[in-house]
Coordinates of C-alpha atoms in Angstrom, one line a residue:
M283 CA 103.0 139.6 61.2
S284 CA 106.4 138.2 60.1
K285 CA 108.6 141.2 59.3
I286 CA 110.6 141.1 56.0
V287 CA 111.7 145.0 55.8
E288 CA 113.2 145.3 59.8
V289 CA 115.1 148.2 61.2
G290 CA 118.7 147.9 60.7
P291 CA 121.7 147.5 60.7
A292 CA 121.3 144.8 58.1
G293 CA 124.7 144.9 56.8
Y294 CA 127.0 145.8 53.7
M295 CA 124.9 145.4 50.7
P296 CA 121.9 143.7 52.0
Q297 CA 118.9 142.2 50.2
S298 CA 116.7 144.6 48.4
A299 CA 113.3 144.7 49.7
P300 CA 112.0 143.4 45.9
S301 CA 114.2 140.8 45.9
M302 CA 112.8 139.5 49.3
G303 CA 109.3 139.5 47.8
V304 CA 108.1 142.9 48.9
E305 CA 105.6 144.5 46.1
L306 CA 104.0 147.7 46.3
A307 CA 101.0 148.3 48.3
P308 CA 98.0 148.3 46.1
E309 CA 96.0 151.6 45.9
G310 CA 94.2 152.5 49.2
S311 CA 96.6 150.3 51.4
A312 CA 100.2 150.9 52.8
L313 CA 103.4 148.8 53.5
L314 CA 104.7 148.1 56.7
Y315 CA 107.7 146.0 57.2
G316 CA 107.2 144.7 53.7
N317 CA 103.4 143.4 54.5
T318 CA 100.6 145.2 52.8
V319 CA 98.3 147.0 55.7
T320 CA 95.6 149.6 56.2
P321 CA 97.2 153.4 55.8
E322 CA 95.9 153.7 59.5
E323 CA 97.7 150.8 60.7
A324 CA 101.0 151.6 59.1
M325 CA 100.3 155.5 60.5
R326 CA 99.9 153.8 64.0
D327 CA 103.1 151.9 64.1
A328 CA 105.2 154.4 62.6
A329 CA 103.6 157.1 65.4
I330 CA 105.0 154.9 67.8
A331 CA 108.3 155.0 66.7
L332 CA 108.5 158.5 66.3
L333 CA 107.4 158.9 69.9
T334 CA 109.6 156.3 71.2
R335 CA 112.6 156.2 69.7
K336 CA 115.9 158.9 70.1
N337 CA 115.7 161.9 67.8
P338 CA 113.1 161.9 65.5
T339 CA 113.7 163.9 62.2
I340 CA 111.6 164.8 59.0
F341 CA 113.8 165.1 55.8
P342 CA 111.7 166.8 53.5
G343 CA 112.6 166.6 49.8
P344 CA 112.5 168.9 46.8
Q345 CA 108.9 168.2 45.8
V346 CA 107.6 169.8 48.9
L347 CA 110.3 172.4 49.5
W348 CA 109.0 174.3 46.7
D349 CA 105.9 175.6 45.4
W350 CA 105.9 174.2 42.4
K351 CA 102.4 172.5 42.2
E352 CA 98.9 173.3 43.4
D353 CA 98.7 171.2 46.5
V354 CA 102.3 171.5 47.5
A355 CA 101.7 174.5 49.7
E356 CA 99.2 172.9 52.0
K357 CA 101.4 169.6 52.3
S358 CA 104.4 171.4 53.2
A359 CA 101.7 173.5 56.3
A360 CA 100.9 169.8 57.1
I361 CA 104.4 168.9 57.8
L362 CA 104.9 171.5 59.8
D363 CA 102.0 170.7 61.8
L364 CA 102.8 167.2 62.0
A365 CA 106.6 168.1 63.0
S366 CA 105.3 170.2 65.8
E367 CA 103.2 167.7 67.4
I368 CA 106.3 165.1 67.5
P369 CA 108.3 165.8 70.5
N370 CA 111.6 167.2 69.8
C371 CA 111.6 166.4 66.3
K372 CA 114.2 168.0 63.8
I373 CA 113.5 168.9 60.4
I374 CA 116.5 168.5 58.1
P375 CA 115.8 169.8 54.3
M376 CA 116.8 167.5 51.0
P377 CA 116.7 170.4 48.8
D378 CA 119.8 169.1 46.5
Y379 CA 120.4 165.5 45.7
R380 CA 123.8 166.1 43.9
P381 CA 127.0 164.7 45.8
K382 CA 129.1 167.2 47.7
Y383 CA 132.4 167.0 48.5
P384 CA 134.7 166.6 49.8
K385 CA 132.6 166.9 53.1
I386 CA 128.8 168.0 54.1
D387 CA 127.9 169.5 57.3
V388 CA 125.6 166.4 58.2
K389 CA 124.1 168.6 60.9
A390 CA 122.6 170.5 58.4
E391 CA 122.0 168.2 55.3
I392 CA 121.7 164.9 54.0
N393 CA 123.6 163.3 50.9
P394 CA 122.0 160.6 49.1
N395 CA 125.6 159.0 48.4
H396 CA 125.8 158.7 52.4
P397 CA 122.7 159.0 53.8
N398 CA 123.6 156.9 57.0
L399 CA 126.3 159.6 58.0
T400 CA 123.7 162.1 58.9
I401 CA 121.7 159.4 60.8
L402 CA 124.3 158.1 62.6
D403 CA 126.0 162.0 63.3
N404 CA 122.6 162.9 64.6
R405 CA 121.8 159.7 66.5
I406 CA 118.7 159.7 64.4
E407 CA 116.5 156.4 65.0
A408 CA 113.4 157.5 63.5
C409 CA 112.8 159.7 60.6
I410 CA 110.3 160.4 57.8
F411 CA 111.1 160.7 54.0
V412 CA 108.3 163.2 52.2
G413 CA 108.7 164.8 49.0
V414 CA 111.8 162.8 47.6
H415 CA 112.0 161.8 44.1
C416 CA 111.5 158.0 44.5
H417 CA 114.4 156.8 42.6
Y418 CA 116.7 158.7 45.2
A419 CA 114.3 157.7 48.1
N420 CA 114.5 154.1 47.3
L421 CA 118.3 154.1 47.1
T422 CA 119.0 156.3 50.6
L423 CA 116.3 154.2 52.3
R424 CA 118.1 151.2 51.4
M425 CA 121.1 152.3 52.6
I426 CA 119.7 153.7 55.9
R427 CA 118.5 150.2 56.4
A428 CA 121.9 148.7 56.1
G429 CA 124.1 150.8 58.3
T430 CA 121.6 152.3 60.6
N431 CA 119.3 151.5 63.4
C432 CA 116.7 154.1 62.4
Y433 CA 113.2 153.0 61.8
T434 CA 112.2 154.9 58.2
V435 CA 108.8 156.3 57.3
A436 CA 108.0 157.0 53.3
L437 CA 105.2 159.4 52.8
C438 CA 104.9 159.3 49.5
A439 CA 102.8 161.0 46.5
Y440 CA 103.1 158.2 44.3
M441 CA 103.3 154.7 44.8
G442 CA 105.2 154.1 47.6
H443 CA 108.8 152.8 48.8
E444 CA 109.3 148.7 49.8
E445 CA 112.7 149.7 51.4
A446 CA 110.9 151.9 54.3
M447 CA 109.5 150.2 57.3
A448 CA 106.3 152.0 57.2
S449 CA 105.3 153.4 53.3
I450 CA 102.1 155.5 52.6
R451 CA 101.6 156.1 49.5
D452 CA 98.9 158.5 46.9
L453 CA 99.7 161.5 49.9
H454 CA 97.7 164.5 50.0
A455 CA 97.7 167.0 52.7
S456 CA 94.6 165.1 54.4
D457 CA 96.7 161.9 55.0
I458 CA 99.4 164.1 56.6
A459 CA 96.7 165.6 58.8
K460 CA 95.4 162.0 59.6
F461 CA 99.0 161.2 60.7
K462 CA 99.3 163.9 62.6
E463 CA 95.9 163.2 64.9
I464 CA 97.2 159.8 65.2
V465 CA 100.5 161.0 66.5
I466 CA 98.6 162.8 68.8
E467 CA 96.3 159.6 70.1
E468 CA 99.2 157.5 70.1
R469 CA 100.9 160.3 72.2
N470 CA 98.4 160.7 74.8
K471 CA 98.0 157.0 75.2
L472 CA 101.9 156.4 75.9
G473 CA 100.9 159.4 78.7
I474 CA 103.7 161.9 76.7
K475 CA 103.3 165.6 77.9
W476 CA 104.3 168.0 75.4
E477 CA 103.5 171.5 74.4
T478 CA 102.8 171.9 70.4
T479 CA 105.7 174.0 69.2
L480 CA 107.8 174.4 66.1
P481 CA 111.5 172.7 65.6
P482 CA 114.1 175.0 66.3
E483 CA 116.2 176.8 63.5
N484 CA 119.1 174.7 62.6
P485 CA 122.1 176.5 64.2
S486 CA 124.0 174.6 61.4
L487 CA 122.9 176.6 58.8
P488 CA 124.6 180.2 58.0
K489 CA 122.8 183.3 57.6
E490 CA 121.5 183.9 54.1
D491 CA 121.4 187.1 52.6
N492 CA 119.4 187.0 49.3
S493 CA 119.4 190.9 48.6
T494 CA 122.5 190.6 46.6
L495 CA 121.5 187.4 44.7
S496 CA 121.5 187.8 40.9
P497 CA 120.8 185.4 38.3
A498 CA 124.3 184.6 37.6
D499 CA 124.1 182.7 41.3
Y500 CA 122.1 180.2 40.0
G501 CA 124.3 178.3 37.5
E502 CA 122.6 176.3 35.5
Y503 CA 119.2 176.9 36.6
R504 CA 119.6 180.9 35.7
S505 CA 117.8 180.3 32.3
L506 CA 114.9 179.0 34.5
I507 CA 114.7 182.6 36.1
M508 CA 115.7 184.9 33.6
T509 CA 113.2 186.0 30.8
K510 CA 113.4 185.1 27.1
K511 CA 114.2 187.4 24.4
G512 CA 110.7 188.9 23.6
E513 CA 109.3 187.8 26.9
H514 CA 107.5 190.4 29.1
I515 CA 106.4 189.4 32.5
T516 CA 103.4 191.3 33.7
D517 CA 102.6 189.3 37.0
S518 CA 104.7 187.5 39.7
E519 CA 103.9 185.9 43.0

């Protein structure tokens, strides 16, 4: 199989995957290095990369960080199960895409404007994007391919991502569970001994005290949590 989308660094302003002829995988298929394959084939290649490359990391985005849709909690639980089976896997959440200036804590977050900084600082050679909005994921994955040697995996609820080395589309919790089982199979084949455990808490993140929060702390989003005139909330989660 000739590889069209390869692990970088591809250099400054590399060609986009679509300009090199890569098309989104049809329904029921996946992408691997820009070629259409079965989802299992893409998952197995991705599993080997996550098990053999340094500092595997999962970057969950807003679509799996917030419980906004019926199947999200199930997906999020499956992601934690997957992380627990990848030796020394870290999780760096991506809850907010807005540029952060003058600098970011690259140990704790990823800035879509400069995603390579987080990849390089943490020496990440294999990562998973999951729950990241497609337009941000495509740009970010391309920048990672341009400036780092990171193998990227895109787990997408929609049509997938041409810029990732391995891209799985139409993602459900059952697909993440299948990926986890493939990781375990490949780990056993490689003879890697690992005791299943969740990733440690990120030491860079400050301790949060939510007891003093008020609607004013949510800025432009405060209207989403404040009741409207004449509205009465009788039930909450």
